[in-house]
Amino acid sequence: LANVEKERVGSYRELNKAVELLHLSHSAVKEETARLVNTLRSSPKMRGRWGEQSLDNVLTQAGLTEGVDFNKEVSVNTDDGRLRPDVIVNLPGGRKLVIDAKCSLNAFLDAGDAVDDAARALHLKAHASSIRRHTEQLGSKSYWQQFGDSADYVVMFIPGEHFLTAALDSDSKIWEDARTKGVLIATPTTLVALARTISTIRREERLAVQSAEIVKLGKELHARLATMGSHVTKLGRNLEQANNAYNSFVGSLESQVLTQARRFEALEVSSGTKEIEAMPLVESSPRPLTKLTAAPLIANEDDAAA
């Protein structure tokens, strides 16, 4: 019993230390959260940077690459001033998709700190009004008319599902009214699905372009091989002509010259150290290219596209 009690006391002491460490960690997280909330409340610029970073993270996780699939800080001058959306996504076919991050937090945070339902409902209504105001401002800018061949709507990114859900609970017509103004409200969940679709289509577009380039290179290579084959055939004919000329020369030399020269040997007029050797004939001929007229690997452009 003494040993059991000793082990129980030791285990209790270790458990107490673990609870103290957990309490300290919870306090540190709570302090950091409060500091973040205060920063987001007091600094609109910091809220904007947080929204832009959240948007960048979503696009990157969806497989899009900055500078290739999307660009940041693209501005254009208009009669009403300079427009600078947060992100321009490159769509297939050379089109553009404008995305602007909006982060309305003060009223939402006030609703979370409210002590009664009436005050909470009032703050949530103010939060919904803030989001509606952002959609109206984006719709009035007509981004789709300022960036060339862009989609006929602009995406307003809200960096949190709960922000939009709280606004829709208070004002259920925000989404539909924003759509009629050319504004599509997106959260990380909906935007990542849209971005993944765009990434897949752009990858297929790049593969189609690369396939067309491969077909083009294949045709050029086939044409060059055909030209090389004609040169090889011509070279073979020339070698055959040279072979025949050599054999004719040897035959003429044997019959017309060497027979007379060998008579000197019979009359013992030669030098005696060397004899006239027989001239060999070249019996082999160059091998023709039998595969030169074979069917090409790619029969037509339809097969190449397939």
mmCIF file of N, CA, C and O in Angstrom, residues 127-167:
data_model
loop_
_atom_site.group_PDB
_atom_site.id
_atom_site.type_symbol
_atom_site.label_atom_id
_atom_site.label_comp_id
_atom_site.label_asym_id
_atom_site.label_seq_id
_atom_site.Cartn_x
_atom_site.Cartn_y
_atom_site.Cartn_z
ATOM 1 N N HIS A 127 -22.774 44.098 -39.471
ATOM 2 C CA HIS A 127 -21.797 43.300 -40.225
ATOM 3 C C HIS A 127 -22.322 42.977 -41.625
ATOM 4 O O HIS A 127 -21.589 43.096 -42.624
ATOM 5 N N ALA A 128 -23.587 42.581 -41.721
ATOM 6 C CA ALA A 128 -24.188 42.303 -43.028
ATOM 7 C C ALA A 128 -24.241 43.563 -43.883
ATOM 8 O O ALA A 128 -23.990 43.526 -45.096
ATOM 9 N N SER A 129 -24.543 44.700 -43.277
ATOM 10 C CA SER A 129 -24.584 45.963 -44.022
ATOM 11 C C SER A 129 -23.199 46.335 -44.545
ATOM 12 O O SER A 129 -23.065 46.859 -45.660
ATOM 13 N N SER A 130 -22.166 46.034 -43.777
ATOM 14 C CA SER A 130 -20.807 46.325 -44.224
ATOM 15 C C SER A 130 -20.448 45.480 -45.448
ATOM 16 O O SER A 130 -19.880 45.988 -46.423
ATOM 17 N N ILE A 131 -20.773 44.184 -45.424
ATOM 18 C CA ILE A 131 -20.497 43.318 -46.571
ATOM 19 C C ILE A 131 -21.310 43.750 -47.784
ATOM 20 O O ILE A 131 -20.800 43.784 -48.914
ATOM 21 N N ARG A 132 -22.570 44.125 -47.582
ATOM 22 C CA ARG A 132 -23.391 44.607 -48.700
ATOM 23 C C ARG A 132 -22.787 45.876 -49.294
ATOM 24 O O ARG A 132 -22.773 46.064 -50.519
ATOM 25 N N ARG A 133 -22.266 46.748 -48.458
ATOM 26 C CA ARG A 133 -21.649 47.991 -48.938
ATOM 27 C C ARG A 133 -20.404 47.675 -49.781
ATOM 28 O O ARG A 133 -20.162 48.306 -50.819
ATOM 29 N N HIS A 134 -19.627 46.682 -49.357
ATOM 30 C CA HIS A 134 -18.455 46.281 -50.139
ATOM 31 C C HIS A 134 -18.860 45.740 -51.511
ATOM 32 O O HIS A 134 -18.206 46.030 -52.522
ATOM 33 N N THR A 135 -19.930 44.949 -51.564
ATOM 34 C CA THR A 135 -20.380 44.420 -52.857
ATOM 35 C C THR A 135 -20.844 45.543 -53.774
ATOM 36 O O THR A 135 -20.586 45.521 -54.986
ATOM 37 N N GLU A 136 -21.523 46.537 -53.223
ATOM 38 C CA GLU A 136 -21.977 47.665 -54.045
ATOM 39 C C GLU A 136 -20.788 48.467 -54.572
ATOM 40 O O GLU A 136 -20.795 48.915 -55.727
ATOM 41 N N GLN A 137 -19.768 48.650 -53.749
ATOM 42 C CA GLN A 137 -18.584 49.387 -54.199
ATOM 43 C C GLN A 137 -17.857 48.630 -55.310
ATOM 44 O O GLN A 137 -17.440 49.226 -56.311
ATOM 45 N N LEU A 138 -17.713 47.315 -55.154
ATOM 46 C CA LEU A 138 -17.051 46.531 -56.199
ATOM 47 C C LEU A 138 -17.864 46.522 -57.484
ATOM 48 O O LEU A 138 -17.317 46.610 -58.585
ATOM 49 N N GLY A 139 -19.186 46.401 -57.345
ATOM 50 C CA GLY A 139 -20.020 46.398 -58.539
ATOM 51 C C GLY A 139 -19.968 47.714 -59.294
ATOM 52 O O GLY A 139 -20.028 47.730 -60.531
ATOM 53 N N SER A 140 -19.824 48.826 -58.581
ATOM 54 C CA SER A 140 -19.782 50.137 -59.240
ATOM 55 C C SER A 140 -18.457 50.377 -59.972
ATOM 56 O O SER A 140 -18.390 51.212 -60.873
ATOM 57 N N LYS A 141 -17.397 49.638 -59.619
ATOM 58 C CA LYS A 141 -16.097 49.833 -60.271
ATOM 59 C C LYS A 141 -16.030 49.179 -61.648
ATOM 60 O O LYS A 141 -15.164 49.559 -62.451
ATOM 61 N N SER A 142 -16.895 48.201 -61.916
ATOM 62 C CA SER A 142 -16.947 47.539 -63.231
ATOM 63 C C SER A 142 -15.554 47.067 -63.656
ATOM 64 O O SER A 142 -15.039 47.431 -64.716
ATOM 65 N N TYR A 143 -14.945 46.267 -62.812
ATOM 66 C CA TYR A 143 -13.604 45.761 -63.110
ATOM 67 C C TYR A 143 -13.550 45.044 -64.462
ATOM 68 O O TYR A 143 -12.557 45.109 -65.175
ATOM 69 N N TRP A 144 -14.626 44.314 -64.794
ATOM 70 C CA TRP A 144 -14.619 43.509 -66.012
ATOM 71 C C TRP A 144 -14.537 44.360 -67.277
ATOM 72 O O TRP A 144 -14.231 43.842 -68.348
ATOM 73 N N GLN A 145 -14.814 45.679 -67.159
ATOM 74 C CA GLN A 145 -14.707 46.568 -68.318
ATOM 75 C C GLN A 145 -13.352 47.266 -68.395
ATOM 76 O O GLN A 145 -13.073 47.950 -69.371
ATOM 77 N N GLN A 146 -12.528 47.115 -67.374
ATOM 78 C CA GLN A 146 -11.273 47.862 -67.302
ATOM 79 C C GLN A 146 -10.043 46.998 -67.583
ATOM 80 O O GLN A 146 -8.956 47.541 -67.792
ATOM 81 N N PHE A 147 -10.203 45.686 -67.587
ATOM 82 C CA PHE A 147 -9.046 44.808 -67.746
ATOM 83 C C PHE A 147 -9.159 43.942 -68.994
ATOM 84 O O PHE A 147 -8.895 42.748 -68.984
ATOM 85 N N GLY A 148 -9.574 44.564 -70.082
ATOM 86 C CA GLY A 148 -9.586 43.871 -71.364
ATOM 87 C C GLY A 148 -10.591 42.740 -71.399
ATOM 88 O O GLY A 148 -11.742 42.875 -70.962
ATOM 89 N N ASP A 149 -10.149 41.598 -71.883
ATOM 90 C CA ASP A 149 -11.030 40.447 -72.072
ATOM 91 C C ASP A 149 -11.149 39.680 -70.758
ATOM 92 O O ASP A 149 -10.584 38.602 -70.584
ATOM 93 N N SER A 150 -11.893 40.238 -69.813
ATOM 94 C CA SER A 150 -12.047 39.613 -68.509
ATOM 95 C C SER A 150 -13.453 39.039 -68.366
ATOM 96 O O SER A 150 -14.348 39.314 -69.172
ATOM 97 N N ALA A 151 -13.638 38.214 -67.337
ATOM 98 C CA ALA A 151 -14.959 37.661 -67.064
ATOM 99 C C ALA A 151 -15.916 38.793 -66.696
ATOM 100 O O ALA A 151 -15.510 39.851 -66.198
ATOM 101 N N ASP A 152 -17.212 38.575 -66.934
ATOM 102 C CA ASP A 152 -18.196 39.633 -66.722
ATOM 103 C C ASP A 152 -18.651 39.717 -65.268
ATOM 104 O O ASP A 152 -19.796 40.070 -64.984
ATOM 105 N N TYR A 153 -17.770 39.392 -64.349
ATOM 106 C CA TYR A 153 -18.064 39.540 -62.934
ATOM 107 C C TYR A 153 -16.751 39.642 -62.183
ATOM 108 O O TYR A 153 -15.679 39.322 -62.721
ATOM 109 N N VAL A 154 -16.821 40.111 -60.949
ATOM 110 C CA VAL A 154 -15.647 40.216 -60.090
ATOM 111 C C VAL A 154 -15.897 39.376 -58.847
ATOM 112 O O VAL A 154 -17.027 39.289 -58.358
ATOM 113 N N VAL A 155 -14.859 38.736 -58.348
ATOM 114 C CA VAL A 155 -14.970 37.887 -57.162
ATOM 115 C C VAL A 155 -14.570 38.688 -55.940
ATOM 116 O O VAL A 155 -13.477 39.262 -55.900
ATOM 117 N N MET A 156 -15.461 38.748 -54.955
ATOM 118 C CA MET A 156 -15.138 39.379 -53.675
ATOM 119 C C MET A 156 -14.814 38.264 -52.677
ATOM 120 O O MET A 156 -15.681 37.464 -52.320
ATOM 121 N N PHE A 157 -13.562 38.204 -52.262
ATOM 122 C CA PHE A 157 -13.091 37.139 -51.384
ATOM 123 C C PHE A 157 -13.220 37.572 -49.933
ATOM 124 O O PHE A 157 -12.711 38.633 -49.528
ATOM 125 N N ILE A 158 -13.908 36.753 -49.136
ATOM 126 C CA ILE A 158 -14.031 36.967 -47.685
ATOM 127 C C ILE A 158 -13.231 35.865 -47.000
ATOM 128 O O ILE A 158 -13.535 34.674 -47.178
ATOM 129 N N PRO A 159 -12.204 36.188 -46.222
ATOM 130 C CA PRO A 159 -11.280 35.174 -45.693
ATOM 131 C C PRO A 159 -11.805 34.399 -44.493
ATOM 132 O O PRO A 159 -11.102 34.200 -43.513
ATOM 133 N N GLY A 160 -13.043 33.937 -44.561
ATOM 134 C CA GLY A 160 -13.593 33.155 -43.454
ATOM 135 C C GLY A 160 -15.024 32.748 -43.751
ATOM 136 O O GLY A 160 -15.846 33.593 -44.107
ATOM 137 N N GLU A 161 -15.314 31.454 -43.608
ATOM 138 C CA GLU A 161 -16.674 30.989 -43.879
ATOM 139 C C GLU A 161 -17.663 31.601 -42.891
ATOM 140 O O GLU A 161 -18.785 31.971 -43.260
ATOM 141 N N HIS A 162 -17.253 31.712 -41.615
ATOM 142 C CA HIS A 162 -18.166 32.188 -40.579
ATOM 143 C C HIS A 162 -18.528 33.654 -40.767
ATOM 144 O O HIS A 162 -19.610 34.080 -40.359
ATOM 145 N N PHE A 163 -17.642 34.442 -41.398
ATOM 146 C CA PHE A 163 -17.972 35.845 -41.642
ATOM 147 C C PHE A 163 -19.170 35.953 -42.584
ATOM 148 O O PHE A 163 -20.107 36.721 -42.351
ATOM 149 N N LEU A 164 -19.132 35.179 -43.667
ATOM 150 C CA LEU A 164 -20.235 35.216 -44.627
ATOM 151 C C LEU A 164 -21.487 34.565 -44.054
ATOM 152 O O LEU A 164 -22.604 35.055 -44.275
ATOM 153 N N THR A 165 -21.325 33.463 -43.322
ATOM 154 C CA THR A 165 -22.492 32.785 -42.740
ATOM 155 C C THR A 165 -23.234 33.702 -41.777
ATOM 156 O O THR A 165 -24.477 33.767 -41.794
ATOM 157 N N ALA A 166 -22.491 34.433 -40.945
ATOM 158 C CA ALA A 166 -23.129 35.352 -40.007
ATOM 159 C C ALA A 166 -23.874 36.462 -40.742
ATOM 160 O O ALA A 166 -24.975 36.868 -40.353
ATOM 161 N N ALA A 167 -23.290 36.957 -41.850
ATOM 162 C CA ALA A 167 -23.960 38.004 -42.619
ATOM 163 C C ALA A 167 -25.210 37.471 -43.297
ATOM 164 O O ALA A 167 -26.250 38.158 -43.327
#
